[in-house]
CSV table of C-alpha atoms in Angstrom, one decimal:
chain,number,residue,atom,x,y,z
E,1,MET,CA,17.7,29.1,12.0
E,2,ALA,CA,21.1,30.6,10.2
E,3,VAL,CA,23.7,28.0,10.0
E,4,LYS,CA,26.8,28.6,11.5
E,5,ALA,CA,30.5,28.0,10.1
E,6,SER,CA,31.2,25.1,12.1
E,7,GLU,CA,28.3,23.4,10.3
E,8,ILE,CA,28.9,23.8,6.8
E,9,SER,CA,32.1,22.7,4.6
E,10,VAL,CA,32.4,23.8,0.7
E,11,GLY,CA,30.5,21.3,-1.5
E,12,ASP,CA,27.6,20.9,1.1
E,13,THR,CA,24.3,21.5,-0.5
E,14,PHE,CA,21.1,22.8,0.6
E,15,ASP,CA,17.7,22.1,-1.5
E,16,GLU,CA,14.1,23.6,-1.1
E,17,VAL,CA,11.0,23.3,-3.2
E,18,LEU,CA,10.4,26.9,-4.1
E,19,VAL,CA,6.8,26.4,-5.3
E,20,GLU,CA,4.4,23.9,-7.0
E,21,ASP,CA,1.8,24.4,-9.8
E,22,LEU,CA,2.6,28.0,-9.5
E,23,LYS,CA,-0.6,30.2,-9.7
E,24,ARG,CA,-1.2,33.3,-11.8
E,25,THR,CA,-2.3,34.6,-8.7
E,26,GLN,CA,0.7,34.8,-7.3
E,27,LEU,CA,2.0,36.7,-10.4
E,28,VAL,CA,-0.8,38.8,-9.6
E,29,MET,CA,0.6,39.2,-6.1
E,30,TYR,CA,4.0,39.8,-6.8
E,31,SER,CA,2.8,42.5,-9.2
E,32,GLY,CA,0.7,44.3,-6.4
E,33,ALA,CA,3.7,44.1,-4.1
E,34,SER,CA,6.9,44.9,-6.2
E,35,GLY,CA,4.8,47.6,-8.4
E,36,ASP,CA,5.9,45.6,-11.6
E,37,TYR,CA,2.5,45.8,-13.2
E,38,ASN,CA,3.6,44.9,-16.6
E,39,PRO,CA,0.5,43.4,-18.4
E,40,LEU,CA,3.1,40.3,-19.7
E,41,HIS,CA,2.5,38.7,-16.1
E,42,SER,CA,-0.9,39.7,-15.3
E,43,ASP,CA,-2.8,40.1,-18.4
E,44,ASP,CA,-3.4,36.8,-20.4
E,45,ILE,CA,-4.8,38.5,-23.7
E,46,TYR,CA,-2.4,41.1,-23.7
E,47,SER,CA,0.3,38.6,-23.5
E,48,ARG,CA,-0.8,36.2,-26.2
E,49,GLU,CA,-2.8,38.4,-28.5
E,50,VAL,CA,-0.4,41.3,-28.3
E,51,ALA,CA,3.0,40.6,-27.1
E,52,GLY,CA,3.1,36.9,-29.0
E,53,TYR,CA,3.6,34.8,-26.1
E,54,PRO,CA,1.6,31.4,-24.8
E,55,GLY,CA,0.6,33.7,-22.0
E,56,VAL,CA,1.3,35.7,-18.8
E,57,PHE,CA,4.6,34.4,-17.5
E,58,ALA,CA,6.4,35.2,-13.9
E,59,HIS,CA,8.4,38.2,-13.5
E,60,GLY,CA,12.0,37.3,-13.3
E,61,MET,CA,11.9,39.0,-10.3
E,62,LEU,CA,9.4,36.5,-8.8
E,63,THR,CA,11.4,34.0,-9.6
E,64,MET,CA,14.9,35.8,-7.9
E,65,GLY,CA,12.5,36.4,-4.8
E,66,MET,CA,11.5,33.0,-4.3
E,67,THR,CA,15.2,31.6,-4.7
E,68,GLY,CA,16.2,34.5,-2.3
E,69,ARG,CA,14.2,32.3,0.3
E,70,VAL,CA,17.0,29.7,-0.1
E,71,VAL,CA,19.6,32.8,0.9
E,72,THR,CA,17.9,34.0,4.0
E,73,ASP,CA,16.8,30.4,5.1
E,74,LEU,CA,20.4,29.6,5.1
E,75,PHE,CA,22.1,33.0,6.4
E,76,GLY,CA,19.0,35.0,8.1
E,77,HIS,CA,17.5,37.8,6.3
E,78,GLU,CA,19.8,40.6,8.2
E,79,ASN,CA,22.9,38.5,7.3
E,80,VAL,CA,22.9,38.9,3.3
E,81,LYS,CA,25.6,40.6,2.0
E,82,LYS,CA,25.3,39.7,-2.1
E,83,TYR,CA,22.8,38.5,-4.0
E,84,GLY,CA,22.8,38.2,-7.7
E,85,VAL,CA,21.4,35.8,-10.7
E,86,ARG,CA,20.8,35.3,-14.2
E,87,PHE,CA,17.4,34.6,-15.7
E,88,THR,CA,18.0,31.5,-18.1
E,89,ASN,CA,14.6,30.5,-19.2
E,90,GLN,CA,11.0,31.8,-18.4
E,91,VAL,CA,8.9,30.4,-15.8
E,92,TRP,CA,5.3,29.9,-16.6
E,93,PRO,CA,1.8,29.3,-14.7
E,94,GLY,CA,1.8,25.4,-13.7
E,95,ASP,CA,5.8,25.4,-13.0
E,96,ASP,CA,7.0,23.3,-10.5
E,97,LEU,CA,10.2,24.9,-9.1
E,98,LYS,CA,12.9,23.9,-7.1
E,99,SER,CA,16.4,25.6,-6.1
E,100,GLN,CA,20.0,24.0,-5.0
E,101,ALA,CA,22.5,26.0,-3.2
E,102,VAL,CA,26.0,24.7,-3.2
E,103,VAL,CA,28.9,26.2,-0.6
E,104,GLU,CA,31.5,27.3,-2.6
E,105,ASP,CA,33.5,29.1,0.0
E,106,VAL,CA,34.0,29.9,3.6
E,107,ARG,CA,36.3,32.7,4.4
E,108,GLU,CA,37.2,35.2,6.9
E,109,GLU,CA,37.0,38.8,6.0
E,110,GLY,CA,37.1,42.1,7.8
E,111,GLY,CA,36.9,40.1,11.3
E,112,GLU,CA,33.5,38.6,9.5
E,113,ILE,CA,33.1,35.0,8.3
E,114,LEU,CA,31.4,34.7,5.2
E,115,VAL,CA,29.9,32.1,3.1
E,116,ASP,CA,29.6,32.1,-0.9
E,117,ILE,CA,26.8,29.8,-2.2
E,118,LYS,CA,25.7,29.1,-6.0
E,119,LEU,CA,22.4,28.6,-6.8
E,120,THR,CA,20.6,27.2,-9.4
E,121,THR,CA,16.6,27.1,-9.7
E,122,THR,CA,14.8,24.5,-11.9
E,123,ASN,CA,11.9,23.4,-13.0
E,124,GLN,CA,9.8,20.6,-13.4
E,125,ASN,CA,11.7,19.7,-16.6
E,126,GLY,CA,14.8,20.0,-15.3
E,127,ASP,CA,15.5,23.4,-17.1
E,128,VAL,CA,17.6,25.8,-15.4
E,129,VAL,CA,15.6,29.0,-14.9
E,130,VAL,CA,17.7,30.8,-12.8
E,131,MET,CA,21.5,30.9,-11.7
E,132,GLY,CA,23.0,32.6,-8.8
E,133,ASN,CA,25.6,33.5,-6.3
E,134,ALA,CA,25.1,34.8,-3.2
E,135,THR,CA,27.4,35.8,0.2
E,136,GLY,CA,26.3,35.6,3.8
E,137,ARG,CA,27.7,36.3,6.9
E,138,VAL,CA,27.5,33.5,9.7
E,139,ASP,CA,28.5,32.8,13.1
E,140,PRO,CA,31.5,30.9,14.1
B,1,MET,CA,18.0,64.6,-17.1
B,2,ALA,CA,16.3,61.5,-15.6
B,3,ASP,CA,19.1,60.3,-14.2
B,4,GLU,CA,19.5,62.9,-11.8
B,5,LYS,CA,15.9,61.9,-10.3
B,6,VAL,CA,16.0,60.8,-6.5
B,7,ILE,CA,13.1,58.7,-5.2
B,8,LYS,CA,12.2,58.7,-1.7
B,9,PHE,CA,11.5,55.3,-0.6
B,10,PRO,CA,9.7,55.0,2.9
B,11,VAL,CA,10.3,51.3,3.8
B,12,GLU,CA,7.0,49.9,5.7
B,13,ALA,CA,6.4,46.7,7.6
B,14,THR,CA,2.9,46.3,5.9
B,15,HIS,CA,5.1,46.5,2.3
B,16,ILE,CA,7.2,44.1,3.3
B,17,MET,CA,4.8,41.7,4.5
B,18,MET,CA,3.1,41.7,1.2
B,19,PHE,CA,6.3,41.4,-0.7
B,20,GLY,CA,7.1,38.4,1.5
B,21,ARG,CA,3.8,36.8,0.7
B,22,SER,CA,4.2,37.2,-2.9
B,23,ILE,CA,7.7,34.9,-2.9
B,24,GLY,CA,6.4,32.6,-0.2
B,25,ASP,CA,8.9,34.5,2.5
B,26,TYR,CA,6.6,34.6,5.6
B,27,ALA,CA,8.8,35.8,7.9
B,28,ALA,CA,7.2,39.4,8.2
B,29,ASP,CA,3.8,37.6,8.9
B,30,GLY,CA,3.0,38.8,12.2
B,31,ALA,CA,6.3,39.8,13.5
B,32,ASP,CA,7.1,43.0,15.4
B,33,PRO,CA,8.3,45.5,12.8
B,34,ALA,CA,11.2,46.0,15.0
B,35,ASP,CA,12.2,42.3,14.2
B,36,VAL,CA,11.4,42.4,10.4
B,37,VAL,CA,13.9,42.5,7.8
B,38,ALA,CA,13.3,43.0,4.2
B,39,PRO,CA,14.2,40.1,2.1
B,40,PRO,CA,17.3,40.9,-0.5
B,41,THR,CA,15.0,41.9,-3.6
B,42,PHE,CA,12.8,43.6,-1.5
B,43,PRO,CA,14.4,47.0,-3.1
B,44,GLN,CA,12.9,46.4,-6.6
B,45,SER,CA,9.6,47.3,-5.0
B,46,VAL,CA,10.9,51.2,-5.1
B,47,ALA,CA,8.8,51.1,-8.1
B,48,GLN,CA,6.2,51.8,-6.1
B,49,PHE,CA,7.5,55.2,-5.2
B,50,ASP,CA,8.6,56.4,-8.4
B,51,PRO,CA,5.8,58.9,-9.6
B,52,ASP,CA,7.0,58.1,-13.3
B,53,TYR,CA,7.2,54.4,-13.2
B,54,PHE,CA,5.9,53.3,-16.7
B,55,LEU,CA,5.1,50.2,-15.9
B,56,ARG,CA,1.8,51.3,-13.2
B,57,PRO,CA,-1.6,52.4,-14.7
B,58,LYS,CA,-2.4,55.9,-14.0
B,59,LEU,CA,-5.9,57.2,-13.8
B,60,GLY,CA,-6.8,59.2,-17.0
B,61,GLU,CA,-3.6,58.1,-18.8
B,62,PRO,CA,-3.8,55.2,-21.8
B,63,TRP,CA,-2.2,51.8,-20.6
B,64,PHE,CA,-1.1,49.4,-22.6
B,65,GLY,CA,-2.8,46.5,-20.8
B,66,SER,CA,-5.9,44.8,-22.4
B,67,GLY,CA,-9.4,46.4,-22.0
B,68,ARG,CA,-12.0,46.7,-25.0
B,69,ASN,CA,-9.1,45.8,-27.0
B,70,PRO,CA,-6.6,43.6,-26.4
B,71,SER,CA,-3.6,46.3,-26.8
B,72,GLY,CA,-5.6,48.4,-24.4
B,73,ILE,CA,-4.1,51.6,-26.6
B,74,GLU,CA,-5.5,51.1,-30.1
B,75,GLY,CA,-2.8,50.8,-32.7
B,76,LYS,CA,0.2,50.8,-30.4
B,77,PRO,CA,2.4,48.0,-30.4
B,78,SER,CA,3.5,45.9,-27.5
B,79,SER,CA,5.5,47.0,-25.1
B,80,SER,CA,9.3,47.5,-25.8
B,81,GLY,CA,9.8,43.5,-25.4
B,82,ARG,CA,12.8,44.5,-22.9
B,83,LEU,CA,13.1,41.5,-20.7
B,84,HIS,CA,15.3,41.2,-17.5
B,85,ALA,CA,18.7,39.3,-17.8
B,86,GLU,CA,20.4,39.7,-14.4
B,87,GLN,CA,19.8,41.4,-11.2
B,88,HIS,CA,22.3,41.7,-8.5
B,89,PHE,CA,22.0,43.2,-4.9
B,90,GLU,CA,24.9,44.1,-2.9
B,91,PHE,CA,24.0,45.0,0.8
B,92,GLU,CA,26.0,47.5,3.2
B,93,ARG,CA,23.5,46.7,6.0
B,94,PRO,CA,19.8,45.4,5.9
B,95,VAL,CA,17.0,47.2,5.1
B,96,ARG,CA,13.9,47.3,7.8
B,97,PRO,CA,11.0,49.2,8.5
B,98,GLY,CA,11.3,52.7,9.4
B,99,ASP,CA,14.4,53.1,7.0
B,100,VAL,CA,13.7,56.1,4.6
B,101,LEU,CA,15.7,55.4,1.3
B,102,TYR,CA,16.8,57.7,-1.2
B,103,VAL,CA,17.3,56.2,-4.6
B,104,THR,CA,18.9,57.1,-7.7
B,105,THR,CA,19.6,55.2,-11.0
B,106,LYS,CA,22.3,55.7,-13.6
B,107,ASP,CA,22.9,53.8,-16.9
B,108,GLY,CA,25.7,51.5,-17.1
B,109,LYS,CA,27.4,49.4,-19.9
B,110,THR,CA,25.2,48.5,-23.2
B,111,TRP,CA,26.1,45.5,-25.6
B,112,GLU,CA,24.8,43.0,-28.2
B,113,LYS,CA,24.7,39.7,-28.8
B,114,GLU,CA,23.1,37.4,-31.4
B,115,SER,CA,20.6,34.4,-30.4
B,116,LYS,CA,18.7,31.6,-32.1
B,117,ARG,CA,15.7,31.9,-30.0
B,118,ALA,CA,14.9,35.7,-30.2
B,119,GLY,CA,17.2,37.4,-32.7
B,120,LYS,CA,19.6,40.4,-32.1
B,121,LEU,CA,19.5,40.9,-28.4
B,122,VAL,CA,20.4,44.1,-27.0
B,123,PHE,CA,21.9,44.5,-23.1
B,124,SER,CA,22.1,47.8,-21.0
B,125,GLU,CA,23.0,48.1,-17.5
B,126,ARG,CA,21.2,50.0,-14.8
B,127,ILE,CA,23.0,50.9,-11.4
B,128,THR,CA,20.6,51.5,-8.5
B,129,GLU,CA,22.1,53.4,-5.3
B,130,TYR,CA,19.8,53.2,-2.4
B,131,ARG,CA,21.0,55.9,0.5
B,132,ASP,CA,19.7,56.7,3.7
B,133,GLY,CA,19.2,60.1,5.1
B,134,ASN,CA,22.8,60.6,6.2
B,135,GLY,CA,23.9,60.0,2.2
B,136,ASP,CA,25.5,56.7,3.5
B,137,LEU,CA,24.9,53.9,0.9
B,138,VAL,CA,22.8,50.9,2.1
B,139,CYS,CA,22.2,48.7,-1.0
B,140,THR,CA,23.4,48.9,-4.7
B,141,ALA,CA,21.4,47.0,-7.3
B,142,ARG,CA,22.7,46.3,-10.9
B,143,GLY,CA,20.0,45.3,-13.2
B,144,VAL,CA,20.6,44.3,-16.6
B,145,GLY,CA,17.8,44.4,-19.4
B,146,VAL,CA,17.5,42.9,-22.8
B,147,THR,CA,15.6,44.0,-25.5
B,148,THR,CA,14.8,41.2,-27.8
B,149,GLU,CA,14.2,41.3,-31.7
B,150,ARG,CA,11.2,39.3,-31.3
B,151,PRO,CA,9.3,37.3,-29.0
B,152,VAL,CA,11.5,34.5,-27.3
B,153,ASP,CA,10.7,31.1,-29.1
B,154,GLN,CA,9.3,28.6,-27.1
B,155,GLY,CA,10.7,25.8,-28.8
């Protein structure tokens, strides 16, 4: 259920576990669904021997997609107005990711109530992998 | 002019379900398509409908993933090394099954930066507009890619 304006205040936080022990299979699922078949994300031999990485790593868009669950859980899919991120570290198979949303503003614009949130997704070492912002429409 | 290309993107409930599953969003699983709304990053999967998308293997054409040899294409260097630095979506309205979107992409700004972990970084922006059949804007996506001088140091 989407939050209501009356239920939230600036500074409120919402935490969500995005994935535990990220599997290579999930990278393949994301490749198949999104159409991004870059072998860096599905082909360990290519990633190691040709591209020079320790192995396959997650699409940035997979991490952004998982982080987006915090946004859609909070606002509901139909109420997302804006969602943007910066990718700050790579995500690897085996990673545990969790995300935190912080309410930055609750405001009125064009007859709607909008909520701005800041998002931070971190791995099991506390490294930030994605930083983002989102805006959603909420009911009073 | 690649920039003038228009990609027709029919939005389907099953595609949204598969995309959702891949990011751990099960809202579309078993839902009536009339109740489904695409996750905010779904517009990126327009790649499926781009006939020229370079990150999809095509029958009869060389592909740069591993096969008999690690590079897939003998003697060809690795992919550009282009990584995703930023991505932003802005919605005028939600994207739903049954939408047919017409998608155009144009170049934005470019800039450079020096980094300890990957050498010289060249950033470039791509702006993608998703419009409905009436030409009304549904979603704008802004992506920033970065080309690194060498693989990102993991140390």
